[in-house]
Short mmCIF file of C-alpha atoms in Angstrom, two decimals:
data_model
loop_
_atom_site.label_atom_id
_atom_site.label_comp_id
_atom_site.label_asym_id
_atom_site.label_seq_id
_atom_site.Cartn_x
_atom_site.Cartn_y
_atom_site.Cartn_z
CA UNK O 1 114.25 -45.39 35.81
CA UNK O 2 114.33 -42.83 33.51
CA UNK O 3 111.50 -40.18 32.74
CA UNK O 4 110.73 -39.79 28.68
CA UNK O 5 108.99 -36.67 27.61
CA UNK O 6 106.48 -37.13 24.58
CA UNK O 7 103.72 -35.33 22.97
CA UNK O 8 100.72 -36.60 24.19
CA UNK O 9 97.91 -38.54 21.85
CA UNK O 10 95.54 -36.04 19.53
CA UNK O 11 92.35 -35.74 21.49
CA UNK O 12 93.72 -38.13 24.50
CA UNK O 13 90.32 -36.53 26.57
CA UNK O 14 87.82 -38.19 24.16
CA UNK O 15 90.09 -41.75 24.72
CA UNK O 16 90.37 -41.50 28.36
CA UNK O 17 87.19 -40.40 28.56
CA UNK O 18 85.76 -43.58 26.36
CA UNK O 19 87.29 -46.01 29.48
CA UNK O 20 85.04 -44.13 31.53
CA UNK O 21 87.57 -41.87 33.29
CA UNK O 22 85.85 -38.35 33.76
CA UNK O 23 88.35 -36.96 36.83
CA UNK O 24 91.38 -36.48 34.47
CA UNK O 25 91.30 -32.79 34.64
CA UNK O 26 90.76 -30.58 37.39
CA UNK O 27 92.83 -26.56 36.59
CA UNK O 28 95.27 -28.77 35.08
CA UNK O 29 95.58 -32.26 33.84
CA UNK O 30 95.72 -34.88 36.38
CA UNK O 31 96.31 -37.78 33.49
CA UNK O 32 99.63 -36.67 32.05
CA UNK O 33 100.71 -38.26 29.25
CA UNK O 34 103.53 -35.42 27.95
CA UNK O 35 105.74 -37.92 29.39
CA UNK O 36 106.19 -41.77 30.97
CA UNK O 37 108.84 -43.33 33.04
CA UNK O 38 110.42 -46.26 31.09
CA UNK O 39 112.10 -49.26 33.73
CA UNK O 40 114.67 -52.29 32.94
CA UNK O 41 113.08 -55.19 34.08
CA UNK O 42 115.57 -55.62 36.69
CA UNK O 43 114.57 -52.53 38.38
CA UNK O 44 110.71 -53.65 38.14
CA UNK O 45 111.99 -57.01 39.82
CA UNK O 46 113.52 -55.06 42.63
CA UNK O 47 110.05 -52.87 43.32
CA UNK O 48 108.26 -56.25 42.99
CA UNK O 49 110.52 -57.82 45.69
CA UNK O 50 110.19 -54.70 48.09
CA UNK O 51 106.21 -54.87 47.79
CA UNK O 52 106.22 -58.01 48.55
CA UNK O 53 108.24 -58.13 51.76
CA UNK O 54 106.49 -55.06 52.95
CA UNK O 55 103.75 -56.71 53.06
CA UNK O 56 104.76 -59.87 55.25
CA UNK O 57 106.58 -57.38 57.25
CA UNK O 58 103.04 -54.96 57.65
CA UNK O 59 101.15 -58.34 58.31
CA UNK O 60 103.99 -59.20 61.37
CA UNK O 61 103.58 -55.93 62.61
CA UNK O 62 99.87 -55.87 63.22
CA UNK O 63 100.36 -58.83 65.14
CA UNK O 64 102.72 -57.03 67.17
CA UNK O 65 100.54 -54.13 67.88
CA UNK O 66 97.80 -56.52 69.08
CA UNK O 67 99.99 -58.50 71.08
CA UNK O 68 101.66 -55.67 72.97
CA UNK O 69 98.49 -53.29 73.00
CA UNK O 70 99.72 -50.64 71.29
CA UNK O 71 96.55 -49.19 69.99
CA UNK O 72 97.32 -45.70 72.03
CA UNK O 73 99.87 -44.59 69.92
CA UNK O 74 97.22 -44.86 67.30
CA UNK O 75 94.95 -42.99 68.61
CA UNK O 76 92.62 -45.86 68.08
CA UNK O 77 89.29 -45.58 70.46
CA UNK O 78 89.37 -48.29 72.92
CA UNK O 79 85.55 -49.53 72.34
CA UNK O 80 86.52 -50.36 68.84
CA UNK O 81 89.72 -52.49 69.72
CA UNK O 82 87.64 -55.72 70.84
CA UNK O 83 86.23 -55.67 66.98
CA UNK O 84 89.53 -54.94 65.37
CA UNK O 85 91.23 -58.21 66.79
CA UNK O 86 87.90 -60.18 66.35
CA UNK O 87 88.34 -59.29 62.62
CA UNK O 88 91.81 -60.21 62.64
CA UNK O 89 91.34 -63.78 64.01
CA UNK O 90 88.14 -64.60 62.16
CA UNK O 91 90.30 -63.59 58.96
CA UNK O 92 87.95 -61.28 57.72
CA UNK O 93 89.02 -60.27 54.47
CA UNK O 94 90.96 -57.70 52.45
CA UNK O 95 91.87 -57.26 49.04
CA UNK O 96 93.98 -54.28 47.95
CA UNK O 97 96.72 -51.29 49.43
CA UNK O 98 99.12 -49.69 47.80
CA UNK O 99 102.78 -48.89 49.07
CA UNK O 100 104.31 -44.81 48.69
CA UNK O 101 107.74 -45.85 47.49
CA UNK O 102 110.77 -43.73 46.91
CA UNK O 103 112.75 -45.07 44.49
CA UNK O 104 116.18 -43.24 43.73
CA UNK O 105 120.18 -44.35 43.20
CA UNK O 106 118.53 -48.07 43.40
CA UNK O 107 117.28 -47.68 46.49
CA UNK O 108 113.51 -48.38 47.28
CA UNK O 109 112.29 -46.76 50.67
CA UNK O 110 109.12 -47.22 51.78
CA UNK O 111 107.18 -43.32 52.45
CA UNK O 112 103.73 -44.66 53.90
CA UNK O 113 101.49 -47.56 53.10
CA UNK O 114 97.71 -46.66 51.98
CA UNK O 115 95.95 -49.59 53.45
CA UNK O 116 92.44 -48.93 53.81
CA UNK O 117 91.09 -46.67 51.22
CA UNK O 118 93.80 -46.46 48.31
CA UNK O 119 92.91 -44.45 44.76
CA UNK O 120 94.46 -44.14 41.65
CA UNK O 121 93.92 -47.90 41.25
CA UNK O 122 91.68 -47.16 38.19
CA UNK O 123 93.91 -45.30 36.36
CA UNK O 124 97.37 -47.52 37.54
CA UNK O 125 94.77 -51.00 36.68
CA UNK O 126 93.03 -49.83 33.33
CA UNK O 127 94.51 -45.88 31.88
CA UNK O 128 97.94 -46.22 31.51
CA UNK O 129 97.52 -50.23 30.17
CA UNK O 130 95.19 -48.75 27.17
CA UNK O 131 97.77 -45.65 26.82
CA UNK O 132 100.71 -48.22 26.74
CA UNK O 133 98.44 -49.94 23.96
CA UNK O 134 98.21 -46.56 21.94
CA UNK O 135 101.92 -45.91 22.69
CA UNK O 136 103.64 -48.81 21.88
CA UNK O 137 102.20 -52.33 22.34
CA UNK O 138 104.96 -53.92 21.94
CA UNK O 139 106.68 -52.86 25.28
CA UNK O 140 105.29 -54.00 28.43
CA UNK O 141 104.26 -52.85 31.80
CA UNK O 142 104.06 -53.39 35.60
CA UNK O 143 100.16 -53.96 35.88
CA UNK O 144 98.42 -57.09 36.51
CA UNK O 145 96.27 -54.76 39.08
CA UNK O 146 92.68 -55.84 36.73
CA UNK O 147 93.58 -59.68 36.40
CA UNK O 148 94.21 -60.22 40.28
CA UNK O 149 91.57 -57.99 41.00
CA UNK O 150 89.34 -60.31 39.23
CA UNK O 151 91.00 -63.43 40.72
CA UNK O 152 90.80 -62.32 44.48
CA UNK O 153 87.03 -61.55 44.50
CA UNK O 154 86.90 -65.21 42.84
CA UNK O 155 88.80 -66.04 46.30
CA UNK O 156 87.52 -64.35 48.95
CA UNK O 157 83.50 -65.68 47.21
CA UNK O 158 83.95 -68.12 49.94
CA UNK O 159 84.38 -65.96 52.75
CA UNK O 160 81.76 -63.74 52.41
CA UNK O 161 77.94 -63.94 53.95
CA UNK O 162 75.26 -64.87 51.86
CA UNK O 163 74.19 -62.09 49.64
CA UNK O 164 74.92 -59.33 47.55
CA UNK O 165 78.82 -57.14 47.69
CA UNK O 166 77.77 -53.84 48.51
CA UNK O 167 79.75 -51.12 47.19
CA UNK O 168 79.97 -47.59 48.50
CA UNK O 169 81.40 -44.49 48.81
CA UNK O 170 80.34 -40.37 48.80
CA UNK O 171 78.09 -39.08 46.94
CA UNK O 172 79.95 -35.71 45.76
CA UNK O 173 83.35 -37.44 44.43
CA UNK O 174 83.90 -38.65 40.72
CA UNK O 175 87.22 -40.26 41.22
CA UNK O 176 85.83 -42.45 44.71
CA UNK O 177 82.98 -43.14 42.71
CA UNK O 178 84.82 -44.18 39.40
CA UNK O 179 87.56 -45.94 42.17
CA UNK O 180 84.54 -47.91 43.77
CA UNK O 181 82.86 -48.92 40.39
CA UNK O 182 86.16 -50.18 38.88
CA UNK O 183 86.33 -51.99 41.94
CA UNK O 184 82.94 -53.22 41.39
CA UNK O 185 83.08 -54.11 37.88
CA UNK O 186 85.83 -56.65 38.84
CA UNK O 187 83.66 -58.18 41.55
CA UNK O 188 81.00 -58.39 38.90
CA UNK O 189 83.61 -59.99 36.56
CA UNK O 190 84.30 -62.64 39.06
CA UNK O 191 80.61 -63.66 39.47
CA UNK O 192 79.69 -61.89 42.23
CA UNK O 193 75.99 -60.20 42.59
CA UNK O 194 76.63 -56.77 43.69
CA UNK O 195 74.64 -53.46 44.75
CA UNK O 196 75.52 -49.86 44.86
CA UNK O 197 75.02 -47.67 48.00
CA UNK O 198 76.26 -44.37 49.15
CA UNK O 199 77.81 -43.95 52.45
CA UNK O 200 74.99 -41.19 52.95
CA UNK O 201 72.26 -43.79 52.06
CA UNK O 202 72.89 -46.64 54.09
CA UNK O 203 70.17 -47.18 56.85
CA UNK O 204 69.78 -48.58 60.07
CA UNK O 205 66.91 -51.05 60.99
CA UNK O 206 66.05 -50.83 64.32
CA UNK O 207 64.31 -53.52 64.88
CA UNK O 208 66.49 -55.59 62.61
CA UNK O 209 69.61 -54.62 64.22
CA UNK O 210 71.02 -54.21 61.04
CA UNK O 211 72.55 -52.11 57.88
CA UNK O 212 70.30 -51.86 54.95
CA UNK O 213 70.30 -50.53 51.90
CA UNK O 214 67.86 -48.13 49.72
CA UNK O 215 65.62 -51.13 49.31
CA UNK O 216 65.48 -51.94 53.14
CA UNK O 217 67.61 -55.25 51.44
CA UNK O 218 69.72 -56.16 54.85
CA UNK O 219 73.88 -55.50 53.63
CA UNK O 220 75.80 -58.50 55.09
CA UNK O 221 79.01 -57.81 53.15
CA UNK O 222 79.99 -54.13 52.11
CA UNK O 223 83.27 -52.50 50.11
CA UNK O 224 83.58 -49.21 51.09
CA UNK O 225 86.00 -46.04 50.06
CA UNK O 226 85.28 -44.19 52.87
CA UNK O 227 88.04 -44.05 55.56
CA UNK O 228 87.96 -46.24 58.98
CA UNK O 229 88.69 -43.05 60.86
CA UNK O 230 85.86 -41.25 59.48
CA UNK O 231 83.34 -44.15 60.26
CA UNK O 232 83.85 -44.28 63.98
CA UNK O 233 83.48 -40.49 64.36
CA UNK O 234 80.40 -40.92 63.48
CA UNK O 235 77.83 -42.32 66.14
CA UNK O 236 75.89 -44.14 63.28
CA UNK O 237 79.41 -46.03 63.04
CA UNK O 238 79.31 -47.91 66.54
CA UNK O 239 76.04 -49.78 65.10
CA UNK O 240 78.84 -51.72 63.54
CA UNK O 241 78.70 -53.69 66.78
CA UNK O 242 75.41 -54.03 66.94
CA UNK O 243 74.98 -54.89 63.67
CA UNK O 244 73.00 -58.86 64.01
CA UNK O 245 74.26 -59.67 60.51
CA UNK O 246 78.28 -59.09 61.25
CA UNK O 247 78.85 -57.87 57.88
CA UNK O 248 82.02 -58.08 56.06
CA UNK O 249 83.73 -54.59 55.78
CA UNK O 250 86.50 -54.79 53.00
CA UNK O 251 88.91 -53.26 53.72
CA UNK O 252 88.45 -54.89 57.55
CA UNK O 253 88.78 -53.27 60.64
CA UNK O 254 92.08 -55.16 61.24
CA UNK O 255 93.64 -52.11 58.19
CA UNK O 256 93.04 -49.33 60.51
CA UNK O 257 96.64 -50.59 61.93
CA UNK O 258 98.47 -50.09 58.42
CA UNK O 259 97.21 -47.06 57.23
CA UNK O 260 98.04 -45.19 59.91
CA UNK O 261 100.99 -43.48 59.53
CA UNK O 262 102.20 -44.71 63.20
CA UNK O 263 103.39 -48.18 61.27
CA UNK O 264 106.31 -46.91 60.30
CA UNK O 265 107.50 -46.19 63.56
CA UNK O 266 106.47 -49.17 65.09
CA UNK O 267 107.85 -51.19 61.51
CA UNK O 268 111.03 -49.26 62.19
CA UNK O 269 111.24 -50.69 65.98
CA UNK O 270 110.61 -54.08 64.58
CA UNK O 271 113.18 -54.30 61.89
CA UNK O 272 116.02 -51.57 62.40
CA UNK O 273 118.23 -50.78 59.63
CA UNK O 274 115.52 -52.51 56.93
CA UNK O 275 116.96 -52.07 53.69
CA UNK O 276 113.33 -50.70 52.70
CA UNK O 277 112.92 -48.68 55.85
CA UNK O 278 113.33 -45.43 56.90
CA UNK O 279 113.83 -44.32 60.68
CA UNK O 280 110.59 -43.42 62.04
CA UNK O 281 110.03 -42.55 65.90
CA UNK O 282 107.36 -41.26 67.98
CA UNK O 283 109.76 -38.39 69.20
CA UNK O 284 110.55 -35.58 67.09
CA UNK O 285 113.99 -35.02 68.71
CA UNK O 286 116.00 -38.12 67.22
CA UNK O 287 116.43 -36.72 63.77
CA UNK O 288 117.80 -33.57 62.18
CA UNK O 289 116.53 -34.17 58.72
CA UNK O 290 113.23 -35.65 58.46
CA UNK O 291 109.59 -35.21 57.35
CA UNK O 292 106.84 -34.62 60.28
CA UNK O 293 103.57 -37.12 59.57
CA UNK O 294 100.18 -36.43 61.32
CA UNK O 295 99.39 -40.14 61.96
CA UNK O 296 95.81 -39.62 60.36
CA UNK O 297 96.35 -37.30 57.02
CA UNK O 298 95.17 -37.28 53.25
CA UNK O 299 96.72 -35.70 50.15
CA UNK O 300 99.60 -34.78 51.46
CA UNK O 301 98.52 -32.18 54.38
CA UNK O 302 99.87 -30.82 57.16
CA UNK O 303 103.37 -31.72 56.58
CA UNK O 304 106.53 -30.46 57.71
CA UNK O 305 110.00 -30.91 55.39
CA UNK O 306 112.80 -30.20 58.07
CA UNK O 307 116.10 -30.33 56.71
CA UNK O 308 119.08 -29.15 59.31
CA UNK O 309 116.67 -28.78 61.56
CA UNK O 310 115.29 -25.98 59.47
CA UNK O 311 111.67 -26.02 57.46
CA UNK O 312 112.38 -26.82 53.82
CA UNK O 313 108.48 -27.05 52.91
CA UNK O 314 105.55 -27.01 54.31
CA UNK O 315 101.72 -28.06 53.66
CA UNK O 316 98.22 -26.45 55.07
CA UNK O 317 95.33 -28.88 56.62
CA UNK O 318 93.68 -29.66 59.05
CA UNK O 319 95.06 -33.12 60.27
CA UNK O 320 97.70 -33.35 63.21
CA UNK O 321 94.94 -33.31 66.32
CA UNK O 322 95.54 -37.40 66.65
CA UNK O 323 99.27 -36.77 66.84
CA UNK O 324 102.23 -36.92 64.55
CA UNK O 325 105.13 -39.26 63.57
CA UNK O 326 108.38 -38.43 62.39
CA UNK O 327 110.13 -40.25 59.32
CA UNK O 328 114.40 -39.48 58.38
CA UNK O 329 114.40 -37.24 54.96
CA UNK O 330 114.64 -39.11 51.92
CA UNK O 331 114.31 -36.96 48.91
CA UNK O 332 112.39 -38.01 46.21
CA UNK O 333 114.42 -38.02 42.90
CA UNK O 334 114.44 -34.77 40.96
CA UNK O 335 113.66 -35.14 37.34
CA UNK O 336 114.57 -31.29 36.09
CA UNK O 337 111.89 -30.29 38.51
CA UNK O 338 109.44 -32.92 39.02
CA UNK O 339 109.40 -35.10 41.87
CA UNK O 340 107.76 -38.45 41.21
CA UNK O 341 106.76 -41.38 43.95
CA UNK O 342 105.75 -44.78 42.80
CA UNK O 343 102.62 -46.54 44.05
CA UNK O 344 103.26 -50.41 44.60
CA UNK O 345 99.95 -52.35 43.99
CA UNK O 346 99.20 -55.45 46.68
CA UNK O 347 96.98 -57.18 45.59
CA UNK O 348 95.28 -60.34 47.95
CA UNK O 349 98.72 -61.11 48.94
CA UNK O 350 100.62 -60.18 45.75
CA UNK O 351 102.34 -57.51 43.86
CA UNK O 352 100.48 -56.34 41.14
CA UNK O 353 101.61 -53.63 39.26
CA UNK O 354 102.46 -49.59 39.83
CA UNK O 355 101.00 -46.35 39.48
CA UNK O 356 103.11 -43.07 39.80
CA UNK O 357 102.34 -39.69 40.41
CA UNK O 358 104.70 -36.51 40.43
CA UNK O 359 104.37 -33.34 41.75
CA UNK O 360 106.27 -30.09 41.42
CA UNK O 361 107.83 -30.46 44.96
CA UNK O 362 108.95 -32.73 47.63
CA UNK O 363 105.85 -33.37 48.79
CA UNK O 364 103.05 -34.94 46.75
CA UNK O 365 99.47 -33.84 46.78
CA UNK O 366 96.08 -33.71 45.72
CA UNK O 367 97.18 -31.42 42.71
CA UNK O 368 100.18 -34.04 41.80
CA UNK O 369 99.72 -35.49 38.46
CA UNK O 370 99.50 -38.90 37.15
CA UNK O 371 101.91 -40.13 35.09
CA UNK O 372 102.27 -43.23 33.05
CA UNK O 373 104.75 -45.81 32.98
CA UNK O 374 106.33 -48.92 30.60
CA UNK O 375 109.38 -51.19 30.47
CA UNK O 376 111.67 -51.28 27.85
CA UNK O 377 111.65 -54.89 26.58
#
């Protein structure tokens, strides 16, 4: 893994902005393309491999939780936990997460798994493939992420109710909103009928007992990019088990167990000593150098960077209420100032290409930038 700097392409905006990707500046560019990390294929192989057995390990641990009742250390509320494991044995499906990986001296650690509402996955699936075309298409890349895409929603067809795929998300964001129509696009590529609604606009019919849409059109099977956590706050949530049509929610209730940051405790407990592990506990007192988690956090907030049991960095938020988790210090890799972590695509059950971003510290955030990759052929 090395990182290349290069000048970007002459107006790079106008072609990023022609794929329909209008979030790639905010103060400062979030697409960066003054440089790409270049891979040997055996080192692609190796993050392949990880992703892959993270997942069947992920999958064997939310059995576990179910089976020994764990859901406390989750902070998951009890009236939702009949639901959860209903969605879990009625196989209620899922489609996408994306792994945090470290990835340094040939080692591949696993940070935190984004299970239920992952981004970036327009810009890993369809930016950097089109840059790599500009670039230099004679190299290749780790990305599959818009051909599986495709060829799960052809899959999972048979699983769903009759009736349209919603999609949603919030109103105010560009990059959910380009996330969710990407999504979308590929349902619509595998021949599915789908409708648009936001979050804010989905209705409840009373007498119906059931989600609807702008058009009063009853939703029976619903993507959303809106977070699980978020959902039940809400009392309009808890219709969920009211709801007479039992709609599909991709990502399922069953995710709520992997992306919360108390997996990697639990994964830890499950298989000490993982090659692709780090140690994770509950208790804060076990490790000198580590990095304190709120289980329930976005962007990279409220975190802690303890190194000899002294703060090395630290991140404002306002996350840590549901409780925190705390994962052994593994430093990123330090590329003359840049720290990058790679973003491991699973797709259906497969790995399907990688998406990095790199920020100017350890820890990465919503101002970290997005950088692409190739490997050398």
């Amino acid at each position: 893994m090395q990182r290349i700097k290069i000048n970007p392409r002459n107006n790079w905006q106008k072609a990023v902005e022609g794929l329909g990707f209008g979030f790639h500046t905010t103060n400062n560019p979030y697409w960066d393309e003054s440089a790409y990390y270049s891979f040997e294929m055996d080192e692609i192989l190796a993050i392949e491999k990880a992703t892959a057995e993270l997942w069947t390990m992920c999958l064997d641990a939310v059995q576990h939780v179910m089976d020994e009742g764990l859901y406390d250390k989750f902070a998951i509320p009890e009236w939702i936990i009949p639901y959860i494991e209903r969605t879990w044995t009625e196989d209620h499906p899922a489609i996408y997460g994306r792994f945090d990986l470290c990835y340094k001296n040939g080692q591949i650690k696993l940070l935190e798994f984004n299970a239920d509402t992952p981004t970036s996955l327009f810009e890993a699936g369809i930016v950097q493939w089109f840059w790599l075309q500009d670039f230099d298409k004679t190299q290749d890349q780790f990305n599959s992420v818009h051909e599986k895409l495709i060829d799960y929603w052809k899959y999972l067809k048979a699983y769903l109710n009759p009736g349209p795929l919603h999609f949603t998300c919030l109103k105010e964001t560009l990059e959910d909103l380009t996330n969710a129509e990407y999504m979308r696009d590929c349902a619509i590529q595998a021949g599915l009928q789908t409708k648009l609604v936001f979050v804010d606009d989905i209705g409840w019919d009373s007498n119906a007992n059931a989600f609807v849409d702008m058009e009063n059109e009853p939703i029976k099977n619903i993507f959303k990019l809106y977070p699980w956590e978020w959902l039940l706050s809400d009392d309009f949530g808890k219709k969920i088990l009211e709801d007479r049509n039992r709609a599909f929610w991709i990502e399922p209730a069953w995710k709520m167990i992997l992306s919360n940051k108390a997996i990697l405790p639990i994964l830890w407990e499950l298989y000490p000593a993982h090659p692709y592990l780090l140690p994770a506990y509950f208790e804060g007192d076990k490790l000198t150098n580590y990095v304190k988690k709120p289980i329930l956090s976005r962007e990279g907030a409220n975190i802690n960077i303890v190194r000899n049991n002294d703060l090395l960095q630290h991140t404002e938020g306002s996350y840590g209420k549901e409780g925190f988790i705390f994962q052994e210090l593994f430093e990123l890799p330090d590329f003359a100032g840049v720290y990058p972590v790679l973003g491991s695509w699973v797709i259906g059950q497969e790995p399907a290409g990688m998406g990095i971003r790199e920020a100017d510290s350890l820890i990465t955030s919503n101002t970290s930038r997005f950088v692409p990759h190739l490997i050398v052929q």
